[in-house]
Short mmCIF file of C-alpha atoms in Angstrom, two decimals:
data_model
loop_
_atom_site.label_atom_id
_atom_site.label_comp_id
_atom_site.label_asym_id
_atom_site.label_seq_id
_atom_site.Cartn_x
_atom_site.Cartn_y
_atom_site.Cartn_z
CA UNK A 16 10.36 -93.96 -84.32
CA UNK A 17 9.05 -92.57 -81.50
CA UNK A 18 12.32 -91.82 -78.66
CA UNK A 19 13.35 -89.88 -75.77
CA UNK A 20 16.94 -89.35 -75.44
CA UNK A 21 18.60 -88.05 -72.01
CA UNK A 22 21.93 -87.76 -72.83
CA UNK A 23 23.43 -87.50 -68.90
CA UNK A 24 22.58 -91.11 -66.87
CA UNK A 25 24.21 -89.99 -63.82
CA UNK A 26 24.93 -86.31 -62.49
CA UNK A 27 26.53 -84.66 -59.24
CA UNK A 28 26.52 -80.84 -58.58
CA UNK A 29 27.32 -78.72 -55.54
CA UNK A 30 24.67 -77.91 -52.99
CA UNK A 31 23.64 -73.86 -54.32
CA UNK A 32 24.88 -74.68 -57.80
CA UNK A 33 22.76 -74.83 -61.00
CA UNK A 34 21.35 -77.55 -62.72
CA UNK A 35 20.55 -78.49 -66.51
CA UNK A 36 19.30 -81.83 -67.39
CA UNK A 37 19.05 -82.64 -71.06
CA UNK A 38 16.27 -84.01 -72.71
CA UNK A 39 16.00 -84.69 -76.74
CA UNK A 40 13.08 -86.35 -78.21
CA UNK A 41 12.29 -88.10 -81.86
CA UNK A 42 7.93 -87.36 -83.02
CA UNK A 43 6.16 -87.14 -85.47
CA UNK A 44 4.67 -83.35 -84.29
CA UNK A 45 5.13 -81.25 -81.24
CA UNK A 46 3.65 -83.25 -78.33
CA UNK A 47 2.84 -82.58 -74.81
CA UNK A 48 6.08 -83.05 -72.71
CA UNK A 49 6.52 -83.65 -68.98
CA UNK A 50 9.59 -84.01 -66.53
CA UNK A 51 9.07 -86.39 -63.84
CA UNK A 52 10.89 -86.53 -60.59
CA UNK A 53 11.33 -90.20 -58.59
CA UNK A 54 12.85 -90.14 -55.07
CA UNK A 55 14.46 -93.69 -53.78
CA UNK A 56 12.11 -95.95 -52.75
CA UNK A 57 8.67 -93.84 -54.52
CA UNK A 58 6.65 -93.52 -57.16
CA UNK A 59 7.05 -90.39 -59.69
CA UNK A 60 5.82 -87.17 -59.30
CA UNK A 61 5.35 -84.15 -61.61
CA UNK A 62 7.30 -81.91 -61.39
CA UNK A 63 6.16 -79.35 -64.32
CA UNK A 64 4.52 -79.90 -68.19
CA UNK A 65 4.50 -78.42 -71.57
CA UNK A 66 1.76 -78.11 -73.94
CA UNK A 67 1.65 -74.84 -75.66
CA UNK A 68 2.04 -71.22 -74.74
CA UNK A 69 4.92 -69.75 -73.36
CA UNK A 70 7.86 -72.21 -73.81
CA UNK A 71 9.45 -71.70 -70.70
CA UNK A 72 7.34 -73.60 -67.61
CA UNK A 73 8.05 -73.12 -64.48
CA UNK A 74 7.19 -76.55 -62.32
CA UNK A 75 7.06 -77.44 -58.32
CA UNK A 76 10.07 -76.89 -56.39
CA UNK A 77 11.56 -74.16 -58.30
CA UNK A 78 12.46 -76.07 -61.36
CA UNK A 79 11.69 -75.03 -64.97
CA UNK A 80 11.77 -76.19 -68.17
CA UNK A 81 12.38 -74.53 -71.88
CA UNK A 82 10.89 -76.40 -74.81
CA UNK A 83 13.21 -75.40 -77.99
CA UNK A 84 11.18 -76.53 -81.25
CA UNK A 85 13.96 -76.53 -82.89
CA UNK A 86 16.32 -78.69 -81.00
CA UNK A 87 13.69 -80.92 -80.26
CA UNK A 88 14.27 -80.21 -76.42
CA UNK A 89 12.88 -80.12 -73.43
CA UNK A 90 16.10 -79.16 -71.05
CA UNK A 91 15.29 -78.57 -67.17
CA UNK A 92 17.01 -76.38 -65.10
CA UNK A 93 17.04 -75.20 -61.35
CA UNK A 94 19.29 -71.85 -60.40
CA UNK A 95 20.11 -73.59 -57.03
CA UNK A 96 20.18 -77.23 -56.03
CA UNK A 97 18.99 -78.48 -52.47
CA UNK A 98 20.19 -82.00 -50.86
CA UNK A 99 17.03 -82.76 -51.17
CA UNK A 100 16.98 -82.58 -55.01
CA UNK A 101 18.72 -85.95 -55.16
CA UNK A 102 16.77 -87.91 -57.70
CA UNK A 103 15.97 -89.37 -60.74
CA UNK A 104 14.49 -87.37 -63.03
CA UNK A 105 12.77 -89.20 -65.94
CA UNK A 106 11.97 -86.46 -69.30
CA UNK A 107 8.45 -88.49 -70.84
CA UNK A 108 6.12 -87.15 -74.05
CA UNK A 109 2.57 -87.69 -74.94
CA UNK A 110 0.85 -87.63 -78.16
CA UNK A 111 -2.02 -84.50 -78.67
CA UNK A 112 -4.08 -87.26 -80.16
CA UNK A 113 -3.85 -90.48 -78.83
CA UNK A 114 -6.50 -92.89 -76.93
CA UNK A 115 -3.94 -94.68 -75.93
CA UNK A 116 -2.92 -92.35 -72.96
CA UNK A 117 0.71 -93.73 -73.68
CA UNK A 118 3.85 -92.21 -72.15
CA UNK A 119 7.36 -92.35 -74.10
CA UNK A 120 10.14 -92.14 -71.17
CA UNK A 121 13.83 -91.59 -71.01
CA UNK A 122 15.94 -93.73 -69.56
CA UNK A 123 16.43 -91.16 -66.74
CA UNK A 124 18.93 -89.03 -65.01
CA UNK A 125 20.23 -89.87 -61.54
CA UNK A 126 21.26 -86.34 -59.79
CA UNK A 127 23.85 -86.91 -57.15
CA UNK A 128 23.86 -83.52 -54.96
CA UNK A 129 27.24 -82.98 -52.74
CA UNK A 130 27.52 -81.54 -49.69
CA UNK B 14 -6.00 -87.41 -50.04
CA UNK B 15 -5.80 -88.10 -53.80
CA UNK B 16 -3.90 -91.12 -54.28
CA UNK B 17 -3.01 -94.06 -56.81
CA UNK B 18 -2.77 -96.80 -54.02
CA UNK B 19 -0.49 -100.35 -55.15
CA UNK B 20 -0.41 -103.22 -53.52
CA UNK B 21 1.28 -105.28 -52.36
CA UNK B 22 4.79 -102.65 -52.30
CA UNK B 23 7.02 -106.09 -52.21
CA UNK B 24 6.41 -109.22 -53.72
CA UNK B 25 8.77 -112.45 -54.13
CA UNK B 26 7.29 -115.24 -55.74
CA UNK B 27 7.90 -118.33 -57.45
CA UNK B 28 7.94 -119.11 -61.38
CA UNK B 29 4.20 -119.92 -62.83
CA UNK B 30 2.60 -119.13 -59.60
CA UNK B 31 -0.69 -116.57 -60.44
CA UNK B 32 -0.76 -113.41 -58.64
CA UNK B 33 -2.51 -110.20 -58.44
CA UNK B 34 -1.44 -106.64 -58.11
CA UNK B 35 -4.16 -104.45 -56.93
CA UNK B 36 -4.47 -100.72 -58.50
CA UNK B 37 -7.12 -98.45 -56.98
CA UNK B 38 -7.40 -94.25 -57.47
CA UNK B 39 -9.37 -92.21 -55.73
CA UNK B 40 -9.83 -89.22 -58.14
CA UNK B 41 -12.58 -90.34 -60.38
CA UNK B 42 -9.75 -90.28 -63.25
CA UNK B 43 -11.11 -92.12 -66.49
CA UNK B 44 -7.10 -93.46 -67.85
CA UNK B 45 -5.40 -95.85 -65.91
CA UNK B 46 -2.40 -97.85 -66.87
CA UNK B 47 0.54 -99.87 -65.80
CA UNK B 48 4.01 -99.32 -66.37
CA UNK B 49 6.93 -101.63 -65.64
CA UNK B 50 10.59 -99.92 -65.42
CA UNK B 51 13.99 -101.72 -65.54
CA UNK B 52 17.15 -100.14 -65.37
CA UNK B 53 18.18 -99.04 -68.43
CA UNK B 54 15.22 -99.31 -70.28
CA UNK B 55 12.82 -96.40 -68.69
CA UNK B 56 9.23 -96.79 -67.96
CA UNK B 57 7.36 -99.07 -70.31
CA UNK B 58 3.33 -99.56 -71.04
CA UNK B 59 2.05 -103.17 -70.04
CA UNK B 60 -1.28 -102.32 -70.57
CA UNK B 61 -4.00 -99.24 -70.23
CA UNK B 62 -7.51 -98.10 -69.57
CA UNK B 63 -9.54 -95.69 -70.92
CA UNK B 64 -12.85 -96.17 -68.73
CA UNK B 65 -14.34 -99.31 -67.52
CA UNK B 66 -14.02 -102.47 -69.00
CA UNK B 67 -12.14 -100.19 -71.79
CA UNK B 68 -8.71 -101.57 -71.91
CA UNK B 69 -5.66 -102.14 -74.44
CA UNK B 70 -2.24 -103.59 -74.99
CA UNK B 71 0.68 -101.18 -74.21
CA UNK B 72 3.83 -101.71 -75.56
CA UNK B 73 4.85 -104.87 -73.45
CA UNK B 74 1.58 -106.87 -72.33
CA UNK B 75 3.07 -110.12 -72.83
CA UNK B 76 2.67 -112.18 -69.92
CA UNK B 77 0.05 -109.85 -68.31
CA UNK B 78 -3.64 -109.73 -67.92
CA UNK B 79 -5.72 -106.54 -66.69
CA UNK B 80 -9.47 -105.71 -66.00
CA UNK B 81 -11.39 -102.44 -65.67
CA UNK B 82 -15.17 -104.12 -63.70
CA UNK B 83 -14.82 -100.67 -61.78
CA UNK B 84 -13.50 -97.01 -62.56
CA UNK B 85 -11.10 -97.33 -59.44
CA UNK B 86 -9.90 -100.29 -59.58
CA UNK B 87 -7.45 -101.79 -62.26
CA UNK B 88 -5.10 -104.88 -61.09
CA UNK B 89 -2.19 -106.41 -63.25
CA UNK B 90 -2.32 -109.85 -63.31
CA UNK B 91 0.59 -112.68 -64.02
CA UNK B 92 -1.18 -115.43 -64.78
CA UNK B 93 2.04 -117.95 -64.96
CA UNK B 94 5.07 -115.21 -63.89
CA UNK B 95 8.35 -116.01 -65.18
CA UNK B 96 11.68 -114.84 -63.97
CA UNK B 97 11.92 -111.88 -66.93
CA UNK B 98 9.10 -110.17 -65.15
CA UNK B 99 11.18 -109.38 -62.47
CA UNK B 100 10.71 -105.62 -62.15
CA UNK B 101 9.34 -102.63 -60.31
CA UNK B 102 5.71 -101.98 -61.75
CA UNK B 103 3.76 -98.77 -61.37
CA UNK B 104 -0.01 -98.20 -61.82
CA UNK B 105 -1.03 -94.90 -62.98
CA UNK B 106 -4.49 -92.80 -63.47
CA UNK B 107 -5.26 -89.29 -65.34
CA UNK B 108 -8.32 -87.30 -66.80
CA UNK B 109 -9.46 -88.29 -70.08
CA UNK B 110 -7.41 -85.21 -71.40
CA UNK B 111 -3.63 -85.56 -72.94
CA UNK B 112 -2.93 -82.76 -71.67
CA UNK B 113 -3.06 -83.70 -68.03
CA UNK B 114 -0.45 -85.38 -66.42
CA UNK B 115 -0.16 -88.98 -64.39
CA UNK B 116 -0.76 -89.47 -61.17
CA UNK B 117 1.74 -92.19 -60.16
CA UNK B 118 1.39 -95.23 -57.47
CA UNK B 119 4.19 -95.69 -55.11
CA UNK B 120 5.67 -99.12 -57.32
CA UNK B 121 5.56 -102.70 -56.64
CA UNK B 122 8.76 -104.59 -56.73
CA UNK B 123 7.89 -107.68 -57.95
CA UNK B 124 10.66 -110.95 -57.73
CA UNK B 125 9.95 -113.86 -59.51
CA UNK B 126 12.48 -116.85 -58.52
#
């Protein structure tokens, strides 16, 4: 079956510190793959997407992402978190070839950032 | 400014009582579809739309209606809500291409009592 797995449901770094958030996912072939960012109280918002190429993407806000085939991962990272990072970030995949324009999320990762 | 605009932001309502949540996009985008998320669970499909009066059952359209008369407009409606659809619903819109990402509404918490 189709899945997205993100392993961490809550996380809290230092202000300046780096950030990883894991993202695993179960299909059938290589699909396109997206990290979503959702601020309290708002809808989501891109934040960066995979679909071939290079496999490290660089997103909005200094975040990027490295798609590993072989892990079947999608991991985001950031060299230096801001206060005003604090989010949750939701990992989703598409199919190449599908009318159905359907999403698979994660169940998300909250990212507390301290002071 | 290109938007997905949802309305209302807040509803509470009461059980079997019909209502309407409005959907509109201003960015000519051809998919459109509606998403419910509960904690826990993620971001689910209720329904999509791939042009007008195109649509299709997501992965949870029970209890849920939708029409596509216009390419902007796509509301999600509860024809008799019941206290499980309790949740915070999004509408989305994209280009006809997978490759292209959603364009996400600001949510509408919805209460049903």
């Amino acid at each position: 079956a189709q899945s997205v797995t993100q392993p961490d449901i809550h996380i809290t770094v230092s202000e300046g510190a780096s950030l990883e958030l894991r993202c695993n996912y179960s299909y059938g072939a290589t699909p396109y793959l997206f990290w979503y960012v959702q601020s309290p109280g708002q809808g989501l918002q891109l934040l960066l997407k995979y679909f071939s190429g290079d496999t490290l993407v660089q997103g909005i806000k200094g975040f990027e992402a490295e798609f590993k085939r072989s892990q079947s991962s999608f991991n985001l990272r950031k060299p230096s978190v801001h206060w005003s990072d604090a989010a949750e970030y939701f990992c989703a995949v598409g199919a190449r070839s599908s009318n159905t324009g359907k999403l698979i999320f994660g169940q998300g990762t909250t990212l507390q950032v301290k002071p | 400014e290109a938007q997905v605009t949802q309305n209302p932001r807040y509803l509470i309502t009461v059980t079997g009582k019909k209502l309407t949540v409005t959907c509109s996009q201003n960015m000519n985008h051809e998919y459109m579809s509606w998403y419910r998320q509960d904690p826990g669970l993620g971001l689910r499909q209720i329904y999509y739309s791939m042009n007008v009066e195109v649509t299709d059952k997501g992965d949870v359209p029970e209890g849920y209606k939708v029409s596509r008369k216009e390419k902007r407009n796509f509301p999600l409606i509860l024809e008799s809500p019941s206290p499980n659809q309790t949740s915070l619903y999004f509408c989305a819109s994209r280009l006809a291409g997978a490759n292209y990402g959603y364009t996400f509404g600001s949510g509408t918490r919805l209460t049903v009592v």
